[in-house]
């Protein structure tokens, strides 16, 4: 093959490659999220006091925290989907840990000490631990399918990142049903549910994303 | 030093996004609550 021909072949491949990884990840999340949204409305549905809840700082803080988690984990998943080794992927999650710690500190400063236990346990913890992974399933499958067309440098880490971003999407949906808005509850139980989905993503990613 | 700077930058971006979103949600809540 002559150099000019090789260049032409490379250019043709590039044209076929088309969409960027970020765009593909967005499409995967939207597709999986749409299925989960249907599941959400078919099963739990939004809480009845959604509009009054929007006027409370705890609900707003919960949704804002999950939206930031979705954005941060999206960036992490996109970075880990590349064939280049990502130095210090934990840096992405550090920002989330800082925000979660600030939210918990605010709650501990504002809420009376004798209510901390009740706020931590809440009334929806078991539903949270089942609903968040359930709503994460379709986005997780969609993101893993998308990542199979990429070439992640670490299949296990990319799978875990897929679990994180899918778990955040599932948590965002569930947040509109859940009426436990305390940061103590959100950080503990949503965090546990997210860890569960991340572990599943890590285990599955290790198998299906290797190349 | 560069690693610490990048970590701080990441935290600053995430915190800014968080504050903007929180403000937006509070504004929506106030509008809907009227």
PDB file of N, CA, C and O in Angstrom, chain A residues 51 54-57 59-65 67-68 72 88 91-92 94-96 98-99 102-103, chain B residues 2-3 6-8 10-12 14-19 21-23 25-30 32-33:
ATOM      1  N   UNK A  51     -44.262  19.538  43.883  1.00  0.00           N
ATOM      2  CA  UNK A  51     -44.143  21.001  43.754  1.00  0.00           C
ATOM      3  C   UNK A  51     -43.793  21.654  45.098  1.00  0.00           C
ATOM      4  O   UNK A  51     -42.852  22.460  45.164  1.00  0.00           O
ATOM      5  N   UNK A  54     -40.159  21.088  45.935  1.00  0.00           N
ATOM      6  CA  UNK A  54     -39.183  21.913  45.203  1.00  0.00           C
ATOM      7  C   UNK A  54     -38.869  23.219  45.936  1.00  0.00           C
ATOM      8  O   UNK A  54     -37.850  23.851  45.683  1.00  0.00           O
ATOM      9  N   UNK A  55     -39.765  23.606  46.852  1.00  0.00           N
ATOM     10  CA  UNK A  55     -39.534  24.829  47.618  1.00  0.00           C
ATOM     11  C   UNK A  55     -38.701  24.580  48.868  1.00  0.00           C
ATOM     12  O   UNK A  55     -38.431  25.520  49.621  1.00  0.00           O
ATOM     13  N   UNK A  56     -38.333  23.323  49.118  1.00  0.00           N
ATOM     14  CA  UNK A  56     -37.527  23.021  50.305  1.00  0.00           C
ATOM     15  C   UNK A  56     -36.071  22.840  49.901  1.00  0.00           C
ATOM     16  O   UNK A  56     -35.783  22.225  48.869  1.00  0.00           O
ATOM     17  N   UNK A  57     -35.150  23.362  50.725  1.00  0.00           N
ATOM     18  CA  UNK A  57     -33.734  23.329  50.341  1.00  0.00           C
ATOM     19  C   UNK A  57     -33.186  21.913  50.334  1.00  0.00           C
ATOM     20  O   UNK A  57     -32.279  21.599  49.569  1.00  0.00           O
ATOM     21  N   UNK A  59     -34.675  19.046  49.400  1.00  0.00           N
ATOM     22  CA  UNK A  59     -34.995  18.370  48.135  1.00  0.00           C
ATOM     23  C   UNK A  59     -34.136  18.949  47.002  1.00  0.00           C
ATOM     24  O   UNK A  59     -33.576  18.200  46.185  1.00  0.00           O
ATOM     25  N   UNK A  60     -34.039  20.282  46.970  1.00  0.00           N
ATOM     26  CA  UNK A  60     -33.223  20.936  45.930  1.00  0.00           C
ATOM     27  C   UNK A  60     -31.772  20.487  46.020  1.00  0.00           C
ATOM     28  O   UNK A  60     -31.128  20.216  45.000  1.00  0.00           O
ATOM     29  N   UNK A  61     -31.269  20.395  47.253  1.00  0.00           N
ATOM     30  CA  UNK A  61     -29.878  19.976  47.457  1.00  0.00           C
ATOM     31  C   UNK A  61     -29.675  18.527  46.996  1.00  0.00           C
ATOM     32  O   UNK A  61     -28.670  18.194  46.358  1.00  0.00           O
ATOM     33  N   UNK A  62     -30.669  17.685  47.293  1.00  0.00           N
ATOM     34  CA  UNK A  62     -30.594  16.273  46.875  1.00  0.00           C
ATOM     35  C   UNK A  62     -30.513  16.163  45.348  1.00  0.00           C
ATOM     36  O   UNK A  62     -29.617  15.481  44.819  1.00  0.00           O
ATOM     37  N   UNK A  63     -31.407  16.860  44.663  1.00  0.00           N
ATOM     38  CA  UNK A  63     -31.440  16.774  43.194  1.00  0.00           C
ATOM     39  C   UNK A  63     -30.173  17.386  42.589  1.00  0.00           C
ATOM     40  O   UNK A  63     -29.575  16.815  41.656  1.00  0.00           O
ATOM     41  N   UNK A  64     -29.728  18.530  43.151  1.00  0.00           N
ATOM     42  CA  UNK A  64     -28.510  19.173  42.628  1.00  0.00           C
ATOM     43  C   UNK A  64     -27.296  18.262  42.811  1.00  0.00           C
ATOM     44  O   UNK A  64     -26.471  18.129  41.899  1.00  0.00           O
ATOM     45  N   UNK A  65     -27.223  17.619  43.965  1.00  0.00           N
ATOM     46  CA  UNK A  65     -26.090  16.719  44.240  1.00  0.00           C
ATOM     47  C   UNK A  65     -26.079  15.542  43.257  1.00  0.00           C
ATOM     48  O   UNK A  65     -25.022  15.175  42.727  1.00  0.00           O
ATOM     49  N   UNK A  67     -27.492  15.500  40.262  1.00  0.00           N
ATOM     50  CA  UNK A  67     -27.197  16.010  38.911  1.00  0.00           C
ATOM     51  C   UNK A  67     -25.697  16.216  38.719  1.00  0.00           C
ATOM     52  O   UNK A  67     -25.145  15.894  37.655  1.00  0.00           O
ATOM     53  N   UNK A  68     -25.031  16.735  39.766  1.00  0.00           N
ATOM     54  CA  UNK A  68     -23.573  16.908  39.684  1.00  0.00           C
ATOM     55  C   UNK A  68     -22.907  15.533  39.597  1.00  0.00           C
ATOM     56  O   UNK A  68     -21.955  15.343  38.830  1.00  0.00           O
ATOM     57  N   UNK A  72     -20.336  14.449  36.745  1.00  0.00           N
ATOM     58  CA  UNK A  72     -18.958  14.031  37.067  1.00  0.00           C
ATOM     59  C   UNK A  72     -18.708  12.599  36.593  1.00  0.00           C
ATOM     60  O   UNK A  72     -17.673  12.302  35.981  1.00  0.00           O
ATOM     61  N   UNK A  88      -4.969   8.974  37.793  1.00  0.00           N
ATOM     62  CA  UNK A  88      -5.781   9.384  38.946  1.00  0.00           C
ATOM     63  C   UNK A  88      -7.272   9.546  38.634  1.00  0.00           C
ATOM     64  O   UNK A  88      -7.802  10.660  38.725  1.00  0.00           O
ATOM     65  N   UNK A  91      -9.714  11.323  41.151  1.00  0.00           N
ATOM     66  CA  UNK A  91      -9.818  12.778  41.275  1.00  0.00           C
ATOM     67  C   UNK A  91     -11.246  13.247  40.976  1.00  0.00           C
ATOM     68  O   UNK A  91     -11.756  14.167  41.598  1.00  0.00           O
ATOM     69  N   UNK A  92     -11.877  12.583  40.004  1.00  0.00           N
ATOM     70  CA  UNK A  92     -13.248  12.947  39.630  1.00  0.00           C
ATOM     71  C   UNK A  92     -14.188  12.753  40.823  1.00  0.00           C
ATOM     72  O   UNK A  92     -15.054  13.567  41.090  1.00  0.00           O
ATOM     73  N   UNK A  94     -13.401  12.643  43.955  1.00  0.00           N
ATOM     74  CA  UNK A  94     -13.033  13.464  45.109  1.00  0.00           C
ATOM     75  C   UNK A  94     -13.966  14.669  45.230  1.00  0.00           C
ATOM     76  O   UNK A  94     -14.402  15.023  46.327  1.00  0.00           O
ATOM     77  N   UNK A  95     -14.296  15.276  44.065  1.00  0.00           N
ATOM     78  CA  UNK A  95     -15.167  16.446  44.091  1.00  0.00           C
ATOM     79  C   UNK A  95     -16.555  16.080  44.621  1.00  0.00           C
ATOM     80  O   UNK A  95     -17.164  16.843  45.364  1.00  0.00           O
ATOM     81  N   UNK A  96     -17.020  14.881  44.268  1.00  0.00           N
ATOM     82  CA  UNK A  96     -18.320  14.424  44.759  1.00  0.00           C
ATOM     83  C   UNK A  96     -18.279  14.186  46.267  1.00  0.00           C
ATOM     84  O   UNK A  96     -19.220  14.524  46.988  1.00  0.00           O
ATOM     85  N   UNK A  98     -16.361  15.664  48.404  1.00  0.00           N
ATOM     86  CA  UNK A  98     -16.315  16.966  49.081  1.00  0.00           C
ATOM     87  C   UNK A  98     -17.721  17.559  49.178  1.00  0.00           C
ATOM     88  O   UNK A  98     -18.152  18.015  50.246  1.00  0.00           O
ATOM     89  N   UNK A  99     -18.475  17.522  48.069  1.00  0.00           N
ATOM     90  CA  UNK A  99     -19.836  18.072  48.067  1.00  0.00           C
ATOM     91  C   UNK A  99     -20.738  17.297  49.029  1.00  0.00           C
ATOM     92  O   UNK A  99     -21.539  17.896  49.747  1.00  0.00           O
ATOM     93  N   UNK A 102     -19.927  18.326  52.544  1.00  0.00           N
ATOM     94  CA  UNK A 102     -20.479  19.663  52.858  1.00  0.00           C
ATOM     95  C   UNK A 102     -21.981  19.552  53.148  1.00  0.00           C
ATOM     96  O   UNK A 102     -22.487  20.137  54.107  1.00  0.00           O
ATOM     97  N   UNK A 103     -22.686  18.760  52.310  1.00  0.00           N
ATOM     98  CA  UNK A 103     -24.134  18.588  52.494  1.00  0.00           C
ATOM     99  C   UNK A 103     -24.427  17.956  53.859  1.00  0.00           C
ATOM    100  O   UNK A 103     -25.331  18.406  54.575  1.00  0.00           O
TER     101      UNK A 103
ATOM    102  N   UNK B   2       1.203  20.045  40.637  1.00  0.00           N
ATOM    103  CA  UNK B   2       0.243  20.090  39.519  1.00  0.00           C
ATOM    104  C   UNK B   2      -0.964  19.192  39.808  1.00  0.00           C
ATOM    105  O   UNK B   2      -2.099  19.539  39.485  1.00  0.00           O
ATOM    106  N   UNK B   3      -0.685  18.038  40.447  1.00  0.00           N
ATOM    107  CA  UNK B   3      -1.763  17.101  40.775  1.00  0.00           C
ATOM    108  C   UNK B   3      -2.761  17.736  41.733  1.00  0.00           C
ATOM    109  O   UNK B   3      -3.967  17.635  41.560  1.00  0.00           O
ATOM    110  N   UNK B   6      -4.802  20.400  39.924  1.00  0.00           N
ATOM    111  CA  UNK B   6      -5.851  19.817  39.074  1.00  0.00           C
ATOM    112  C   UNK B   6      -7.015  19.325  39.930  1.00  0.00           C
ATOM    113  O   UNK B   6      -8.169  19.490  39.562  1.00  0.00           O
ATOM    114  N   UNK B   7      -6.695  18.727  41.085  1.00  0.00           N
ATOM    115  CA  UNK B   7      -7.751  18.253  41.976  1.00  0.00           C
ATOM    116  C   UNK B   7      -8.596  19.419  42.473  1.00  0.00           C
ATOM    117  O   UNK B   7      -9.828  19.340  42.507  1.00  0.00           O
ATOM    118  N   UNK B   8      -7.940  20.511  42.839  1.00  0.00           N
ATOM    119  CA  UNK B   8      -8.669  21.700  43.301  1.00  0.00           C
ATOM    120  C   UNK B   8      -9.539  22.262  42.189  1.00  0.00           C
ATOM    121  O   UNK B   8     -10.670  22.687  42.430  1.00  0.00           O
ATOM    122  N   UNK B  10     -10.851  20.582  39.698  1.00  0.00           N
ATOM    123  CA  UNK B  10     -12.004  19.677  39.526  1.00  0.00           C
ATOM    124  C   UNK B  10     -13.058  19.956  40.594  1.00  0.00           C
ATOM    125  O   UNK B  10     -14.254  20.030  40.306  1.00  0.00           O
ATOM    126  N   UNK B  11     -12.605  20.111  41.841  1.00  0.00           N
ATOM    127  CA  UNK B  11     -13.535  20.382  42.948  1.00  0.00           C
ATOM    128  C   UNK B  11     -14.232  21.731  42.720  1.00  0.00           C
ATOM    129  O   UNK B  11     -15.441  21.859  42.932  1.00  0.00           O
ATOM    130  N   UNK B  12     -13.466  22.725  42.254  1.00  0.00           N
ATOM    131  CA  UNK B  12     -14.037  24.052  42.025  1.00  0.00           C
ATOM    132  C   UNK B  12     -15.109  24.009  40.937  1.00  0.00           C
ATOM    133  O   UNK B  12     -16.177  24.610  41.086  1.00  0.00           O
ATOM    134  N   UNK B  14     -16.899  21.332  40.000  1.00  0.00           N
ATOM    135  CA  UNK B  14     -18.058  20.579  40.508  1.00  0.00           C
ATOM    136  C   UNK B  14     -18.859  21.426  41.489  1.00  0.00           C
ATOM    137  O   UNK B  14     -20.094  21.426  41.450  1.00  0.00           O
ATOM    138  N   UNK B  15     -18.161  22.178  42.355  1.00  0.00           N
ATOM    139  CA  UNK B  15     -18.865  23.018  43.342  1.00  0.00           C
ATOM    140  C   UNK B  15     -19.636  24.137  42.643  1.00  0.00           C
ATOM    141  O   UNK B  15     -20.777  24.424  43.013  1.00  0.00           O
ATOM    142  N   UNK B  16     -19.014  24.737  41.620  1.00  0.00           N
ATOM    143  CA  UNK B  16     -19.700  25.805  40.884  1.00  0.00           C
ATOM    144  C   UNK B  16     -20.958  25.258  40.209  1.00  0.00           C
ATOM    145  O   UNK B  16     -22.025  25.883  40.279  1.00  0.00           O
ATOM    146  N   UNK B  17     -20.818  24.091  39.566  1.00  0.00           N
ATOM    147  CA  UNK B  17     -21.975  23.472  38.898  1.00  0.00           C
ATOM    148  C   UNK B  17     -23.071  23.175  39.922  1.00  0.00           C
ATOM    149  O   UNK B  17     -24.257  23.408  39.670  1.00  0.00           O
ATOM    150  N   UNK B  18     -22.647  22.684  41.084  1.00  0.00           N
ATOM    151  CA  UNK B  18     -23.599  22.352  42.150  1.00  0.00           C
ATOM    152  C   UNK B  18     -24.361  23.604  42.598  1.00  0.00           C
ATOM    153  O   UNK B  18     -25.586  23.590  42.732  1.00  0.00           O
ATOM    154  N   UNK B  19     -23.639  24.709  42.804  1.00  0.00           N
ATOM    155  CA  UNK B  19     -24.274  25.946  43.272  1.00  0.00           C
ATOM    156  C   UNK B  19     -25.230  26.507  42.222  1.00  0.00           C
ATOM    157  O   UNK B  19     -26.317  26.977  42.555  1.00  0.00           O
ATOM    158  N   UNK B  21     -26.824  24.764  39.886  1.00  0.00           N
ATOM    159  CA  UNK B  21     -27.995  23.879  39.844  1.00  0.00           C
ATOM    160  C   UNK B  21     -28.902  24.111  41.042  1.00  0.00           C
ATOM    161  O   UNK B  21     -30.127  24.153  40.912  1.00  0.00           O
ATOM    162  N   UNK B  22     -28.279  24.268  42.212  1.00  0.00           N
ATOM    163  CA  UNK B  22     -29.060  24.504  43.437  1.00  0.00           C
ATOM    164  C   UNK B  22     -29.852  25.802  43.320  1.00  0.00           C
ATOM    165  O   UNK B  22     -31.047  25.849  43.644  1.00  0.00           O
ATOM    166  N   UNK B  23     -29.192  26.845  42.822  1.00  0.00           N
ATOM    167  CA  UNK B  23     -29.862  28.129  42.628  1.00  0.00           C
ATOM    168  C   UNK B  23     -31.018  28.021  41.650  1.00  0.00           C
ATOM    169  O   UNK B  23     -32.106  28.557  41.881  1.00  0.00           O
ATOM    170  N   UNK B  25     -32.754  25.297  40.910  1.00  0.00           N
ATOM    171  CA  UNK B  25     -33.847  24.516  41.503  1.00  0.00           C
ATOM    172  C   UNK B  25     -34.628  25.348  42.521  1.00  0.00           C
ATOM    173  O   UNK B  25     -35.854  25.272  42.586  1.00  0.00           O
ATOM    174  N   UNK B  26     -33.915  26.161  43.309  1.00  0.00           N
ATOM    175  CA  UNK B  26     -34.575  27.013  44.297  1.00  0.00           C
ATOM    176  C   UNK B  26     -35.470  28.043  43.571  1.00  0.00           C
ATOM    177  O   UNK B  26     -36.603  28.283  43.964  1.00  0.00           O
ATOM    178  N   UNK B  27     -34.941  28.588  42.448  1.00  0.00           N
ATOM    179  CA  UNK B  27     -35.728  29.552  41.664  1.00  0.00           C
ATOM    180  C   UNK B  27     -36.978  28.892  41.074  1.00  0.00           C
ATOM    181  O   UNK B  27     -38.070  29.470  41.118  1.00  0.00           O
ATOM    182  N   UNK B  28     -36.813  27.662  40.552  1.00  0.00           N
ATOM    183  CA  UNK B  28     -37.975  26.938  40.004  1.00  0.00           C
ATOM    184  C   UNK B  28     -38.994  26.681  41.112  1.00  0.00           C
ATOM    185  O   UNK B  28     -40.201  26.879  40.942  1.00  0.00           O
ATOM    186  N   UNK B  29     -38.492  26.268  42.285  1.00  0.00           N
ATOM    187  CA  UNK B  29     -39.367  26.003  43.431  1.00  0.00           C
ATOM    188  C   UNK B  29     -40.136  27.252  43.830  1.00  0.00           C
ATOM    189  O   UNK B  29     -41.335  27.198  44.109  1.00  0.00           O
ATOM    190  N   UNK B  30     -39.429  28.393  43.830  1.00  0.00           N
ATOM    191  CA  UNK B  30     -40.075  29.653  44.212  1.00  0.00           C
ATOM    192  C   UNK B  30     -41.129  30.067  43.185  1.00  0.00           C
ATOM    193  O   UNK B  30     -42.208  30.533  43.540  1.00  0.00           O
ATOM    194  N   UNK B  32     -42.802  28.034  41.091  1.00  0.00           N
ATOM    195  CA  UNK B  32     -43.937  27.102  41.130  1.00  0.00           C
ATOM    196  C   UNK B  32     -44.750  27.264  42.414  1.00  0.00           C
ATOM    197  O   UNK B  32     -45.947  26.994  42.435  1.00  0.00           O
ATOM    198  N   UNK B  33     -44.083  27.708  43.466  1.00  0.00           N
ATOM    199  CA  UNK B  33     -44.749  27.844  44.764  1.00  0.00           C
ATOM    200  C   UNK B  33     -45.649  29.068  44.859  1.00  0.00           C
ATOM    201  O   UNK B  33     -46.414  29.204  45.794  1.00  0.00           O
TER     202      UNK B  33
END
